């Protein structure tokens, strides 16, 4: 399957906020209540369409555990978008956002689009972080904000796609240098002049499947 | 580790599971499950090497995709339990205990080999990863003919056939050793970079300077950690453990400083000599959580302001070092204890000052045999008059002459007292131009002494104080019109929370710190400091009497000049306001100065403001520090 652009994403946030479940919901459209701990990094991909153009999202799902920080840091490099996730039912995951953000800003390219996500919006009864707080944080740090639920799939599509739209907009505006792969954006095979002529084998998984989630 | 442990518990009892886990953690997968998964990172390097030897073509492709040192990370960390269906993974675990870590590597190689074609045709790293993970999902423990499933037994036997003989567990150990240094160095570098970058945002020190500072801390840490661990720093170590993990990278740094290390590094990187008590105060100031541990950020904050800050910030920081919690009344414990401890001290004090007084025509210089008090200022020193008078007054009135000025918490003041005794009893009095009056001597600072005025110049000195009090008027007007407001504005902008006013005793300590910064032969600065000090002492007095708003008080200090004359300078008279008197300091609840007053006064003295405005290069100081190994204690 060919694509016009490939965007590289990274999902970050404390352990247990639902990063892997968001990815699973986005790539596989399913929810798994019990999910293994992510070890190191995992990976998923999906094709979306923006402005009539096929865009492949390549999503790196990182481990939230502190031990893996040194590993996940190397994935910021070359990411065009980041989903910074916290859990609305756990205040400390919200409190740690600044350190995640600092990490992201420090290790990524400056144009990286960061989307702030308050996950588990279905657990309204156990909410500890108000929506307004998330909005305020996003405003303060210049992020896009959204509350999602990986369980009910509410806003999950939007979160990934809106981020892609923002990146796409930045490309149109010429903010991103699309020829520099360090920005996390790649032209598709038919656009790229020096790529192998035909993707004969194609993507065996059709681009719509998650990797080794679970 | 929890994943492996839980599987072990499924198949064995608790004790067996425990010992199996011990074998994994200590022998088979060393350092895998520490806080940074160092062992797993090392093995990624090892694995990459093995791929390079056995599957060179694939290796270059993986390197190109940037996957060579990550593809097997989650496999190894969980001994495939996380990556392959449970039934199949258990068989791997079984063999792993039989054959050692070699099995893990050879199996990973086999997996790559079986996918070599697909991986080499992948257009990007995502495709390669999906290929591999798709393959992993198909591995089962059931042998099903004609299906796309992959039988684990077949995979394992293939791995033995292809890679069983290529390397041994010993080879892996060797490779691990080779990569360990690289990985650890890498982690350290990354950590340094991330800490330095993080700290640099709010620190006037340059990146280069911070890196140098970081390296010094690291070196000192490595040089001394053994001895420090052995010498019962147990309490401090536990406080590290108890600290809740936070996300500040500085807190995760292994190179945090207890006081011993801080005292080793910090004062030696300052451009001026400082007293040990000042180092203690700085430590207290930064140690907000009272953990006894400072981070790199704390150190760079202090050094950043002291070396690169503007004069307002610098003076404010000095000021804060003399307020609680940095300032602690127990610093003066010796003072209070000594009063009851030694009854005849007051007499000695009086005697000493009497001698000074009675020898007006022949100024004395006391030569001292003790090493604890050093040479003070040579040459005629009328400039330090207020300090000297303060001292005289203390001698005669409170009898705590050396004690008030005593900085060290260690009972060392007796040395200077004995010196005084020596002076008096041995009558070892010579007659040079003037006398140095040893007020403070602690074996640590070894260089703090307030010079007494030459008695023959007392009158000069008086006139100087009069000059000074004239200056008060001018200054306070000046301050009121411009500086004070400006300073207040500036400090309001930079400090959200108001800074507490300073008490007299704290102020005196602050001034003593300032005196120590200045070289003894630097008359000009001593003079300026003395003038500013007198001014501020009187300002504080005025405030005490009038109890008005600060601004009012400042106005009045000019009008009220005659009421607070230079009485402190004539000790025998017993002035009504006993500036610097220990007793009155301790009881005094009203003597107060604001930080703005102090900053404004210092900035009004051009030589002082220059002195505090001066910027220093940490790199140069660090160079000196390294060149001078004598400062580094064993």
Short mmCIF file of C-alpha atoms in Angstrom, two decimals, chain B residues 335 339 345-350 353 386-406 417 420 437 439-440 450 504-505 508 512 568 570-572 575 578-585:
data_model
loop_
_atom_site.label_atom_id
_atom_site.label_comp_id
_atom_site.label_asym_id
_atom_site.label_seq_id
_atom_site.Cartn_x
_atom_site.Cartn_y
_atom_site.Cartn_z
CA UNK B 335 29.12 31.90 72.54
CA UNK B 339 29.77 32.65 79.14
CA UNK B 345 37.02 35.98 80.35
CA UNK B 346 35.28 39.29 80.67
CA UNK B 347 38.18 40.51 82.74
CA UNK B 348 40.60 39.47 80.13
CA UNK B 349 38.52 41.18 77.58
CA UNK B 350 38.44 44.37 79.53
CA UNK B 353 40.95 46.69 75.65
CA UNK B 386 33.59 50.27 63.02
CA UNK B 387 34.44 46.65 63.04
CA UNK B 388 37.19 47.28 65.48
CA UNK B 389 35.06 49.42 67.67
CA UNK B 390 32.44 46.83 67.63
CA UNK B 391 35.00 44.41 68.84
CA UNK B 392 36.30 46.67 71.55
CA UNK B 393 32.88 47.23 72.79
CA UNK B 394 32.27 43.56 72.98
CA UNK B 395 35.43 43.07 74.92
CA UNK B 396 34.48 45.51 77.54
CA UNK B 397 30.82 44.99 77.78
CA UNK B 398 29.75 41.53 77.13
CA UNK B 399 33.05 39.92 77.58
CA UNK B 400 32.37 37.70 74.70
CA UNK B 401 34.93 39.28 72.55
CA UNK B 402 35.95 36.39 70.47
CA UNK B 403 32.79 34.52 70.99
CA UNK B 404 30.43 36.78 69.15
CA UNK B 405 32.58 36.73 66.17
CA UNK B 406 33.22 33.08 66.48
CA UNK B 417 41.02 33.48 73.81
CA UNK B 420 44.43 37.10 74.07
CA UNK B 437 43.65 42.73 67.46
CA UNK B 439 39.06 38.93 67.39
CA UNK B 440 38.28 35.80 65.64
CA UNK B 450 39.33 42.31 62.65
CA UNK B 504 21.13 42.27 64.18
CA UNK B 505 22.98 39.13 65.06
CA UNK B 508 26.71 40.85 61.95
CA UNK B 512 31.63 38.94 58.79
CA UNK B 568 29.95 52.44 69.80
CA UNK B 570 34.24 54.42 72.68
CA UNK B 571 33.92 51.19 74.53
CA UNK B 572 34.61 52.42 78.02
CA UNK B 575 26.94 53.66 74.88
CA UNK B 578 25.18 48.74 72.21
CA UNK B 579 25.63 47.82 68.66
CA UNK B 580 26.88 44.33 68.26
CA UNK B 581 26.45 43.46 71.87
CA UNK B 582 25.67 39.82 72.01
CA UNK B 583 23.18 40.02 74.81
CA UNK B 584 21.21 42.77 73.27
CA UNK B 585 21.36 40.97 69.97
#
